[in-house]
Coordinates of C-alpha atoms in Angstrom, one line a residue:
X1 CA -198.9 -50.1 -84.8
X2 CA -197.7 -48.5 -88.0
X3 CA -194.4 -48.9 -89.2
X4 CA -192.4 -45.5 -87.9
X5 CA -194.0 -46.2 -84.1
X6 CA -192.4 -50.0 -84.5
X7 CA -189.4 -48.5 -85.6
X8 CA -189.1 -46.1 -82.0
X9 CA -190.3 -48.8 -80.3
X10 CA -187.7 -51.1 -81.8
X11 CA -185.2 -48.4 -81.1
X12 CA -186.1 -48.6 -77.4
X13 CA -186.0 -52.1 -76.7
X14 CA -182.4 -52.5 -78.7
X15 CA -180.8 -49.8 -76.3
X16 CA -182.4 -51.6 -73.1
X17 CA -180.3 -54.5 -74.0
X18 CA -177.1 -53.1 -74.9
X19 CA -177.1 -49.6 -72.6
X20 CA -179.3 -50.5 -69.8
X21 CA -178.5 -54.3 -69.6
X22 CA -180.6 -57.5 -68.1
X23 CA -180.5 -58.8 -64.8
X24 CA -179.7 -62.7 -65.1
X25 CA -179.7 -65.0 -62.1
X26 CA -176.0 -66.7 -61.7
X27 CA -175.9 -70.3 -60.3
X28 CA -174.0 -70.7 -57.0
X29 CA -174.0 -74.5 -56.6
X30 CA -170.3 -74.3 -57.2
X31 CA -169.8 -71.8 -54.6
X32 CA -169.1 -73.0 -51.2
X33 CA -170.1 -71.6 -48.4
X34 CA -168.0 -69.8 -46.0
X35 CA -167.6 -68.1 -42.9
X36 CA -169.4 -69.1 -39.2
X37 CA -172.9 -70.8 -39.6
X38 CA -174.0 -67.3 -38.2
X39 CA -172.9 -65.5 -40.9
X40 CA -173.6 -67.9 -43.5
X41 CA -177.2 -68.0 -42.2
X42 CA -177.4 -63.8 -42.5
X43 CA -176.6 -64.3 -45.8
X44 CA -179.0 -63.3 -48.5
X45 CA -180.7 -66.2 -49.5
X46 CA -181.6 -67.1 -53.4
X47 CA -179.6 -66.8 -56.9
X48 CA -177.1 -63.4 -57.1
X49 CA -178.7 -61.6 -59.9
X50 CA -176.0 -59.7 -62.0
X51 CA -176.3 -57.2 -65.1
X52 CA -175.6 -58.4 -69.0
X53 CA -175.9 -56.3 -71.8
X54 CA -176.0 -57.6 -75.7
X55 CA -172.4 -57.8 -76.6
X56 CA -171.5 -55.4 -78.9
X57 CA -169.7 -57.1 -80.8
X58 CA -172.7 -59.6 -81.7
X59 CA -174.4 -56.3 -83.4
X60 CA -171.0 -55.9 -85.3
X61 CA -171.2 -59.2 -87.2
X62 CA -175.1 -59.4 -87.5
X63 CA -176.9 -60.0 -91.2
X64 CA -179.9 -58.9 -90.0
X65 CA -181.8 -57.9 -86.9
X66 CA -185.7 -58.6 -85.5
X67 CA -187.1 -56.5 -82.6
X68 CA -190.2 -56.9 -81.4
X69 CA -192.8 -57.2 -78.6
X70 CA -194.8 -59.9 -77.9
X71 CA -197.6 -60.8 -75.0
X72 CA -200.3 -63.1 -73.8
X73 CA -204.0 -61.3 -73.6
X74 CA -207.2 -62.2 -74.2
X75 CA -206.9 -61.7 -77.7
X76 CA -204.8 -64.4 -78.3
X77 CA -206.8 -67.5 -76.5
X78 CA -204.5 -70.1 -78.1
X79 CA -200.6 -68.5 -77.3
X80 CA -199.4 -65.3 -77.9
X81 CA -198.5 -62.2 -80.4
X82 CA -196.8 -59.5 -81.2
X83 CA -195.5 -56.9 -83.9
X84 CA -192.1 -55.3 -84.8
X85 CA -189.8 -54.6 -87.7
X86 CA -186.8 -56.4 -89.7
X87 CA -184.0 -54.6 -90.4
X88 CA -180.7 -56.0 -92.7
X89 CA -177.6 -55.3 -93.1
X90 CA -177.0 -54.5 -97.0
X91 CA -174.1 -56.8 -98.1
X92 CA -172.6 -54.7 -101.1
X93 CA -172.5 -51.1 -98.7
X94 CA -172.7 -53.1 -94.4
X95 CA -175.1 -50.3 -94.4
X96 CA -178.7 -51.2 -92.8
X97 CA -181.4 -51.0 -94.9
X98 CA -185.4 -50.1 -94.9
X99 CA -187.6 -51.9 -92.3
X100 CA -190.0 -54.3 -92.8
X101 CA -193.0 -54.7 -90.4
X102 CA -193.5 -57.8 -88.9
X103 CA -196.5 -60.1 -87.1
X104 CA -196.0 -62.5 -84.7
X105 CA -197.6 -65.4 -83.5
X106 CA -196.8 -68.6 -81.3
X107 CA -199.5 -71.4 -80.1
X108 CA -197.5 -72.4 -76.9
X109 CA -198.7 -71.3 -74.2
X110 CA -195.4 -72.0 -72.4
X111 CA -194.2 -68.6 -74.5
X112 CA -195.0 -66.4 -72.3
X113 CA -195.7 -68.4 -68.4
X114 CA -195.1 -66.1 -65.5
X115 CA -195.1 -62.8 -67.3
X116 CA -197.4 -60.3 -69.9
X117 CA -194.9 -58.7 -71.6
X118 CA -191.9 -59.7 -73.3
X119 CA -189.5 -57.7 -75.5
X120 CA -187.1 -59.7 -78.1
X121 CA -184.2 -59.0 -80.1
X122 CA -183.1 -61.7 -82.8
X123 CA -179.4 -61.6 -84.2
X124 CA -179.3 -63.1 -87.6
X125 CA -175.8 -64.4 -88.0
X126 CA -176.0 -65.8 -91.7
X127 CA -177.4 -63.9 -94.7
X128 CA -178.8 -67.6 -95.4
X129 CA -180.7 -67.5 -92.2
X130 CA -181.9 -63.8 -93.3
X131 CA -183.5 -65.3 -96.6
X132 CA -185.8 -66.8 -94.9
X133 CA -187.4 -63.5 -93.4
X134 CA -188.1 -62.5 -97.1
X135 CA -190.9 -65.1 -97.4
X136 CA -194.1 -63.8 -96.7
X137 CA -194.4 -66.4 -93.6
X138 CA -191.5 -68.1 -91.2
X139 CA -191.6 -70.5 -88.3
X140 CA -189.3 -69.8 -86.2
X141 CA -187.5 -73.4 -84.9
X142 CA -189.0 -75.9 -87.6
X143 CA -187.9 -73.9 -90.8
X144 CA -185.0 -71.8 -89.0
X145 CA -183.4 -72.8 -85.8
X146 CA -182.6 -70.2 -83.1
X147 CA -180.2 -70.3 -79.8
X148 CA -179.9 -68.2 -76.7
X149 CA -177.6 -65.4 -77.6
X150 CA -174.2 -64.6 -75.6
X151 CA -174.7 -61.7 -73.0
X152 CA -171.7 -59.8 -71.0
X153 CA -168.7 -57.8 -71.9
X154 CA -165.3 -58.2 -71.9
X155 CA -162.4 -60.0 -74.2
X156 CA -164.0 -63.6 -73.5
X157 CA -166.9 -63.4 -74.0
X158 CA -166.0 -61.2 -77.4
X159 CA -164.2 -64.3 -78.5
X160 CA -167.4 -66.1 -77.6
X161 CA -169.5 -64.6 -80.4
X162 CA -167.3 -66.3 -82.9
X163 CA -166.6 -69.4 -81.6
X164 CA -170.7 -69.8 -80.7
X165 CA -172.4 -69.7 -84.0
X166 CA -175.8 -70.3 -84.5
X167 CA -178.0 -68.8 -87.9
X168 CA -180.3 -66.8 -85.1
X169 CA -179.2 -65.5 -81.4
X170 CA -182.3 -64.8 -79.5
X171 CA -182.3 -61.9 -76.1
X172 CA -185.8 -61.7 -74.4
X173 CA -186.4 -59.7 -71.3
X174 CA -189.6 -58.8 -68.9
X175 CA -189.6 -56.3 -66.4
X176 CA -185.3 -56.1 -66.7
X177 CA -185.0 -59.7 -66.4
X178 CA -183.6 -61.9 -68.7
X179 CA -186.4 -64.5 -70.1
X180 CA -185.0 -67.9 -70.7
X181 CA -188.0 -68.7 -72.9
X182 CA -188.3 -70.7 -75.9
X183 CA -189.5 -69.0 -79.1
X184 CA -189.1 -72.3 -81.4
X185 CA -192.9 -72.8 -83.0
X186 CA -193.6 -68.9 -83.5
X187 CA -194.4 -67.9 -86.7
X188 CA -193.0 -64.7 -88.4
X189 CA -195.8 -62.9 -91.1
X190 CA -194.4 -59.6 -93.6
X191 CA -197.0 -56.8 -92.8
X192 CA -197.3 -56.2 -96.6
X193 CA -199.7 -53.3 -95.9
X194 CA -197.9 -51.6 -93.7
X195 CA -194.9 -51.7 -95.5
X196 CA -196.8 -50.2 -98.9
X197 CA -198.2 -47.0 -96.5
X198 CA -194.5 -46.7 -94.7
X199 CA -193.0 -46.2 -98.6
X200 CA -195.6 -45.7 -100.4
X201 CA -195.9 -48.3 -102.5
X202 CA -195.4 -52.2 -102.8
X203 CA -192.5 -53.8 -101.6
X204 CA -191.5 -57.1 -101.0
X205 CA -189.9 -57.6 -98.1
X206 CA -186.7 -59.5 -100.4
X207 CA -186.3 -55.7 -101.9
X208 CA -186.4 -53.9 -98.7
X209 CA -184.1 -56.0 -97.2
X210 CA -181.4 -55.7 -100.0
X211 CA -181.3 -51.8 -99.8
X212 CA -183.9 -50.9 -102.8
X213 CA -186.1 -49.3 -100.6
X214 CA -185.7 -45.6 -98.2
X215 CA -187.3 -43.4 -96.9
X216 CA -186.5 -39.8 -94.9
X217 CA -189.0 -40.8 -92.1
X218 CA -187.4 -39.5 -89.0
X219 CA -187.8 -42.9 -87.2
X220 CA -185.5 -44.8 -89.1
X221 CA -182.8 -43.1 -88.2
X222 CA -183.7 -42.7 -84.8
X223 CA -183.3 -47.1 -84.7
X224 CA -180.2 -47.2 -87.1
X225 CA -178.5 -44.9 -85.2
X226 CA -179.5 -47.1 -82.2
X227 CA -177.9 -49.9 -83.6
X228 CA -174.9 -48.0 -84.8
X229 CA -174.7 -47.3 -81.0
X230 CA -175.0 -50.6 -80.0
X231 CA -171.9 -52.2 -82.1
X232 CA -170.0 -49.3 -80.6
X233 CA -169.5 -46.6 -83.2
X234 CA -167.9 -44.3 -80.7
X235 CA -169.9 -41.3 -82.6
X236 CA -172.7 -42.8 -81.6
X237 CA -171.8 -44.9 -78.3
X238 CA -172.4 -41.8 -76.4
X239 CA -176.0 -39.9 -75.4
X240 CA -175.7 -36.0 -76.0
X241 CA -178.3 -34.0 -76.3
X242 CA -180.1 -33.7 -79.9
X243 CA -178.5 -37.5 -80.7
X244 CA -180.6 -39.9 -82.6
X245 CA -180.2 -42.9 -80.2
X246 CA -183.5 -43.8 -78.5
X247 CA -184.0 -43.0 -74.9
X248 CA -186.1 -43.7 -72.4
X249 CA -188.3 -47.6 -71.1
X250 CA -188.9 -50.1 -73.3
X251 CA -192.6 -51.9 -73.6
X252 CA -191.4 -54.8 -71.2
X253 CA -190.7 -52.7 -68.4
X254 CA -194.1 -52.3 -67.9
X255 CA -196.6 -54.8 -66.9
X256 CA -199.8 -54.9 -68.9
X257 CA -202.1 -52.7 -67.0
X258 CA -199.1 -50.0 -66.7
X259 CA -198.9 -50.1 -70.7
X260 CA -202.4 -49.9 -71.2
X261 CA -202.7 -47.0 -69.0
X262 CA -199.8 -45.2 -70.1
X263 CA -200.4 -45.5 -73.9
X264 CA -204.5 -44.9 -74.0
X265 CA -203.8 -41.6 -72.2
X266 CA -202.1 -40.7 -75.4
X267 CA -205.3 -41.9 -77.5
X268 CA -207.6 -39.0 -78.9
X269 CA -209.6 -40.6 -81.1
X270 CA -211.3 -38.8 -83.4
X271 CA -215.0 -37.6 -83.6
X272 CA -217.5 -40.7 -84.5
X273 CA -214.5 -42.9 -85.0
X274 CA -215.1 -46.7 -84.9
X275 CA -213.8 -48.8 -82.5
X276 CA -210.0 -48.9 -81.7
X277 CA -207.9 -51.1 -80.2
X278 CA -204.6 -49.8 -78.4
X279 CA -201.8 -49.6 -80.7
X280 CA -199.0 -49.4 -78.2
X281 CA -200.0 -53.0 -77.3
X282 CA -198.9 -54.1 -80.2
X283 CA -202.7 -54.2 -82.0
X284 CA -204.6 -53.3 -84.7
X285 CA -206.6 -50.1 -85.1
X286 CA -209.7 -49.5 -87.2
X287 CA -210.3 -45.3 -88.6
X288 CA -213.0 -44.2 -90.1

Protein backbone atom coordinates (compact mmCIF):
# COMPACT_ATOMS: atom_id res chain seq x y z
CA UNK A 1 0.00 0.00 0.00
CA UNK A 2 1.65 3.29 -0.80
CA UNK A 3 2.25 5.78 1.59
CA UNK A 4 -0.91 8.42 1.22
CA UNK A 5 -3.50 5.08 1.36
CA UNK A 6 -1.43 4.07 4.85
CA UNK A 7 -1.84 7.48 5.88
CA UNK A 8 -6.11 7.23 5.41
CA UNK A 9 -5.93 4.06 6.60
CA UNK A 10 -3.98 5.14 9.63
CA UNK A 11 -6.44 7.99 9.99
CA UNK A 12 -9.26 5.43 10.23
CA UNK A 13 -7.99 3.17 12.70
CA UNK A 14 -6.76 6.25 15.16
CA UNK A 15 -10.53 7.67 15.17
CA UNK A 16 -11.94 3.99 15.94
CA UNK A 17 -10.08 4.12 19.02
CA UNK A 18 -10.61 7.42 20.33
CA UNK A 19 -14.36 8.25 18.68
CA UNK A 20 -15.88 4.99 18.26
CA UNK A 21 -14.19 3.18 21.30
CA UNK A 22 -13.38 -0.71 22.06
CA UNK A 23 -15.48 -3.09 23.80
CA UNK A 24 -13.31 -4.67 26.74
CA UNK A 25 -14.68 -7.50 28.87
CA UNK A 26 -14.83 -6.27 32.84
CA UNK A 27 -14.15 -9.01 35.42
CA UNK A 28 -16.98 -9.66 37.90
CA UNK A 29 -15.40 -12.04 40.40
CA UNK A 30 -15.68 -9.20 42.84
CA UNK A 31 -19.20 -8.78 42.28
CA UNK A 32 -21.56 -10.68 44.30
CA UNK A 33 -24.46 -11.89 43.37
CA UNK A 34 -27.71 -10.72 44.30
CA UNK A 35 -31.36 -10.99 44.28
CA UNK A 36 -33.51 -14.58 44.45
CA UNK A 37 -31.73 -17.68 42.80
CA UNK A 38 -34.51 -17.04 40.07
CA UNK A 39 -33.37 -13.95 39.20
CA UNK A 40 -29.79 -14.52 39.55
CA UNK A 41 -30.19 -17.49 37.20
CA UNK A 42 -32.13 -15.06 34.41
CA UNK A 43 -29.18 -13.18 34.55
CA UNK A 44 -27.08 -12.87 31.48
CA UNK A 45 -24.36 -15.09 31.88
CA UNK A 46 -20.53 -14.28 30.77
CA UNK A 47 -18.14 -11.05 31.34
CA UNK A 48 -20.16 -7.45 30.96
CA UNK A 49 -18.44 -5.98 28.05
CA UNK A 50 -18.16 -2.08 28.32
CA UNK A 51 -16.84 0.69 25.84
CA UNK A 52 -13.08 2.37 26.15
CA UNK A 53 -11.75 4.80 23.98
CA UNK A 54 -7.83 5.92 23.85
CA UNK A 55 -7.63 8.69 26.40
CA UNK A 56 -7.11 11.74 25.03
CA UNK A 57 -4.94 12.86 26.98
CA UNK A 58 -2.34 9.98 26.13
CA UNK A 59 -2.40 11.58 22.40
CA UNK A 60 -1.60 14.93 24.22
CA UNK A 61 1.78 13.88 25.69
CA UNK A 62 2.81 11.35 22.92
CA UNK A 63 6.55 11.73 21.11
CA UNK A 64 5.50 9.78 18.47
CA UNK A 65 2.76 7.67 17.14
CA UNK A 66 2.65 3.99 14.99
CA UNK A 67 -0.58 2.87 13.37
CA UNK A 68 -0.88 0.02 11.55
CA UNK A 69 -2.52 -3.26 10.43
CA UNK A 70 -1.38 -6.48 10.83
CA UNK A 71 -2.81 -10.16 10.03
CA UNK A 72 -2.15 -13.87 9.67
CA UNK A 73 -2.60 -15.34 5.85
CA UNK A 74 -1.03 -17.66 3.93
CA UNK A 75 1.61 -15.38 3.09
CA UNK A 76 3.13 -15.31 6.15
CA UNK A 77 3.54 -19.33 7.09
CA UNK A 78 5.83 -18.47 10.04
CA UNK A 79 3.66 -15.46 12.10
CA UNK A 80 2.26 -12.47 10.83
CA UNK A 81 2.56 -8.95 8.97
CA UNK A 82 1.50 -5.90 8.36
CA UNK A 83 2.21 -2.16 6.99
CA UNK A 84 1.53 1.36 8.33
CA UNK A 85 3.11 4.74 8.96
CA UNK A 86 5.22 6.62 11.83
CA UNK A 87 4.37 9.83 12.62
CA UNK A 88 6.38 12.28 15.41
CA UNK A 89 5.78 14.89 17.13
CA UNK A 90 8.52 17.71 16.25
CA UNK A 91 10.15 18.83 19.58
CA UNK A 92 11.34 22.47 18.61
CA UNK A 93 7.41 23.44 17.04
CA UNK A 94 4.88 20.08 19.08
CA UNK A 95 3.83 20.05 15.58
CA UNK A 96 3.59 16.44 13.83
CA UNK A 97 5.77 15.86 11.23
CA UNK A 98 5.99 13.77 7.64
CA UNK A 99 5.19 10.00 7.77
CA UNK A 100 7.33 7.32 7.40
CA UNK A 101 6.00 3.97 6.00
CA UNK A 102 6.50 1.06 7.95
CA UNK A 103 6.71 -2.99 7.57
CA UNK A 104 5.89 -5.32 10.06
CA UNK A 105 6.66 -8.67 10.93
CA UNK A 106 6.38 -11.04 14.09
CA UNK A 107 7.26 -14.99 14.09
CA UNK A 108 4.69 -15.86 16.96
CA UNK A 109 2.12 -17.36 16.00
CA UNK A 110 0.42 -16.57 19.33
CA UNK A 111 0.20 -12.76 17.56
CA UNK A 112 -2.69 -13.11 16.12
CA UNK A 113 -4.73 -16.68 17.76
CA UNK A 114 -8.46 -16.38 17.43
CA UNK A 115 -8.72 -13.60 14.88
CA UNK A 116 -7.40 -12.40 11.01
CA UNK A 117 -7.21 -8.96 11.44
CA UNK A 118 -5.86 -6.74 13.99
CA UNK A 119 -5.47 -2.90 13.96
CA UNK A 120 -2.70 -1.22 16.34
CA UNK A 121 -1.90 2.06 17.66
CA UNK A 122 1.48 2.56 19.48
CA UNK A 123 1.96 5.70 21.82
CA UNK A 124 5.57 6.55 22.13
CA UNK A 125 5.96 8.24 25.42
CA UNK A 126 9.75 9.19 25.28
CA UNK A 127 11.55 10.93 22.35
CA UNK A 128 14.38 8.23 23.54
CA UNK A 129 11.92 5.45 22.73
CA UNK A 130 11.16 7.32 19.30
CA UNK A 131 15.00 7.07 18.31
CA UNK A 132 14.79 3.85 17.95
CA UNK A 133 12.08 4.04 15.00
CA UNK A 134 14.77 5.93 13.04
CA UNK A 135 16.91 2.81 12.50
CA UNK A 136 16.28 1.11 9.44
CA UNK A 137 15.06 -2.09 11.65
CA UNK A 138 13.39 -2.41 15.39
CA UNK A 139 12.24 -5.29 17.52
CA UNK A 140 9.67 -4.49 19.25
CA UNK A 141 10.18 -6.02 23.13
CA UNK A 142 14.00 -7.05 22.97
CA UNK A 143 15.42 -3.59 21.83
CA UNK A 144 12.24 -1.44 23.03
CA UNK A 145 9.83 -2.53 25.60
CA UNK A 146 6.12 -1.86 25.12
CA UNK A 147 2.99 -2.01 27.74
CA UNK A 148 -0.72 -2.17 27.41
CA UNK A 149 -1.89 1.35 27.16
CA UNK A 150 -4.60 2.96 29.59
CA UNK A 151 -8.19 3.12 28.03
CA UNK A 152 -11.39 5.10 29.54
CA UNK A 153 -12.24 8.65 30.23
CA UNK A 154 -12.56 10.62 33.01
CA UNK A 155 -10.27 12.61 35.79
CA UNK A 156 -8.69 9.16 36.95
CA UNK A 157 -7.92 7.64 34.58
CA UNK A 158 -6.30 11.20 33.07
CA UNK A 159 -4.10 11.13 36.14
CA UNK A 160 -3.41 7.55 35.07
CA UNK A 161 -1.44 8.44 32.01
CA UNK A 162 1.12 10.17 34.05
CA UNK A 163 1.52 8.17 36.89
CA UNK A 164 1.71 4.78 34.27
CA UNK A 165 4.78 5.44 32.22
CA UNK A 166 6.07 3.18 29.92
CA UNK A 167 8.55 4.28 26.53
CA UNK A 168 5.60 2.58 24.26
CA UNK A 169 1.64 2.19 25.07
CA UNK A 170 0.20 -0.40 22.86
CA UNK A 171 -4.11 -0.36 21.77
CA UNK A 172 -4.97 -3.37 19.46
CA UNK A 173 -8.53 -4.16 18.49
CA UNK A 174 -10.46 -6.92 16.11
CA UNK A 175 -13.83 -6.72 15.04
CA UNK A 176 -14.38 -3.67 18.08
CA UNK A 177 -12.87 -5.72 20.60
CA UNK A 178 -10.08 -4.97 22.53
CA UNK A 179 -7.05 -7.54 21.74
CA UNK A 180 -5.00 -8.30 24.80
CA UNK A 181 -2.19 -9.58 22.60
CA UNK A 182 1.38 -9.41 22.88
CA UNK A 183 3.42 -7.70 20.23
CA UNK A 184 6.96 -8.12 22.09
CA UNK A 185 9.19 -10.11 19.19
CA UNK A 186 7.69 -8.08 16.09
CA UNK A 187 10.08 -6.43 14.11
CA UNK A 188 9.53 -2.83 12.79
CA UNK A 189 11.38 -2.17 8.94
CA UNK A 190 11.52 1.79 7.28
CA UNK A 191 9.78 1.38 3.83
CA UNK A 192 12.74 3.41 2.32
CA UNK A 193 11.07 3.19 -1.13
CA UNK A 194 8.08 4.23 -0.29
CA UNK A 195 9.05 6.98 1.57
CA UNK A 196 11.46 8.33 -1.57
CA UNK A 197 8.08 8.06 -4.12
CA UNK A 198 5.78 9.73 -1.19
CA UNK A 199 8.44 12.95 -1.22
CA UNK A 200 10.20 12.47 -3.97
CA UNK A 201 13.34 11.80 -3.02
CA UNK A 202 15.49 10.03 -0.19
CA UNK A 203 14.82 10.41 3.21
CA UNK A 204 15.81 8.83 6.14
CA UNK A 205 13.37 8.12 8.36
CA UNK A 206 15.68 10.28 11.40
CA UNK A 207 14.96 13.44 8.91
CA UNK A 208 11.37 12.78 8.45
CA UNK A 209 10.78 12.37 11.87
CA UNK A 210 12.51 15.64 12.98
CA UNK A 211 10.27 17.84 10.64
CA UNK A 212 12.74 18.19 7.50
CA UNK A 213 10.49 16.55 5.36
CA UNK A 214 6.47 17.82 3.90
CA UNK A 215 4.54 17.39 1.64
CA UNK A 216 0.87 18.97 0.37
CA UNK A 217 -0.48 15.37 -0.19
CA UNK A 218 -4.00 15.62 0.89
CA UNK A 219 -3.75 12.51 3.16
CA UNK A 220 -1.53 13.86 5.64
CA UNK A 221 -3.68 16.17 6.69
CA UNK A 222 -6.54 14.14 6.65
CA UNK A 223 -4.41 11.80 9.70
CA UNK A 224 -2.93 14.91 11.47
CA UNK A 225 -5.99 16.40 11.75
CA UNK A 226 -7.23 12.96 13.06
CA UNK A 227 -4.87 13.11 15.69
CA UNK A 228 -5.45 16.75 16.46
CA UNK A 229 -8.95 15.41 17.04
CA UNK A 230 -8.00 12.79 19.19
CA UNK A 231 -6.02 14.89 21.95
CA UNK A 232 -9.16 17.09 21.89
CA UNK A 233 -8.44 20.22 20.00
CA UNK A 234 -12.02 21.37 20.22
CA UNK A 235 -11.68 22.72 16.42
CA UNK A 236 -11.12 19.57 15.59
CA UNK A 237 -13.03 17.29 18.30
CA UNK A 238 -16.09 17.69 16.37
CA UNK A 239 -17.27 16.00 12.73
CA UNK A 240 -18.81 18.78 10.38
CA UNK A 241 -19.20 18.38 7.13
CA UNK A 242 -15.97 19.18 4.80
CA UNK A 243 -13.59 18.42 8.09
CA UNK A 244 -10.43 16.60 7.70
CA UNK A 245 -10.96 13.94 10.41
CA UNK A 246 -11.25 10.47 8.89
CA UNK A 247 -14.60 8.80 8.88
CA UNK A 248 -15.95 5.76 8.31
CA UNK A 249 -14.63 1.42 9.44
CA UNK A 250 -11.35 0.74 10.04
CA UNK A 251 -9.48 -2.55 8.42
CA UNK A 252 -10.31 -4.65 11.65
CA UNK A 253 -13.83 -4.33 11.51
CA UNK A 254 -13.81 -6.60 8.90
CA UNK A 255 -12.90 -10.21 8.85
CA UNK A 256 -10.57 -11.26 6.08
CA UNK A 257 -12.90 -12.46 3.43
CA UNK A 258 -15.09 -9.14 3.98
CA UNK A 259 -11.80 -7.03 3.28
CA UNK A 260 -10.78 -8.87 0.45
CA UNK A 261 -14.09 -8.58 -1.12
CA UNK A 262 -14.64 -5.10 -0.38
CA UNK A 263 -11.19 -3.78 -1.46
CA UNK A 264 -10.72 -5.97 -4.89
CA UNK A 265 -14.03 -4.55 -6.07
CA UNK A 266 -12.12 -1.32 -6.07
CA UNK A 267 -9.19 -3.02 -8.19
CA UNK A 268 -9.07 -2.17 -12.02
CA UNK A 269 -6.00 -3.30 -13.05
CA UNK A 270 -4.72 -2.22 -15.99
CA UNK A 271 -4.55 -3.82 -19.47
CA UNK A 272 -1.71 -6.76 -19.56
CA UNK A 273 -0.76 -5.85 -16.10
CA UNK A 274 1.25 -8.45 -14.12
CA UNK A 275 0.13 -10.03 -11.34
CA UNK A 276 -1.21 -8.00 -8.23
CA UNK A 277 -1.66 -8.64 -4.98
CA UNK A 278 -4.44 -6.68 -2.89
CA UNK A 279 -3.13 -3.67 -1.49
CA UNK A 280 -5.88 -2.94 1.04
CA UNK A 281 -4.59 -6.10 2.76
CA UNK A 282 -1.72 -4.63 3.61
CA UNK A 283 0.47 -6.21 0.48
CA UNK A 284 2.65 -5.57 -2.19
CA UNK A 285 1.70 -4.83 -5.72
CA UNK A 286 3.72 -5.45 -8.91
CA UNK A 287 2.78 -2.67 -12.30
CA UNK A 288 4.00 -3.11 -15.39
Amino acid sequence: MTIDKESEKAAGILRSFFKDGVYVEESTESVPATGTKNQIDNKPRGKPKVLKKIPSEAIRQAKGLVIFTAMRTRLWFSGAGGSGVLIARVPETGEWSGLSGILLHTAGLGFLVGADIYDCVMVINTYEALEAFTEVRVTLGSEISVAAGPVGVGGVLESEVHKRQAPIWTYVKSRGFYAGVQIDGTIVIERMDENEVFYGRKLPAKEILNGQAWTNNHSLKVLTDTIKAAQGDRQFDQSPTGSNVAMGPSPSDYGFAELADTQMAEVKPAPNAGPQYNAGLGGHSAHP
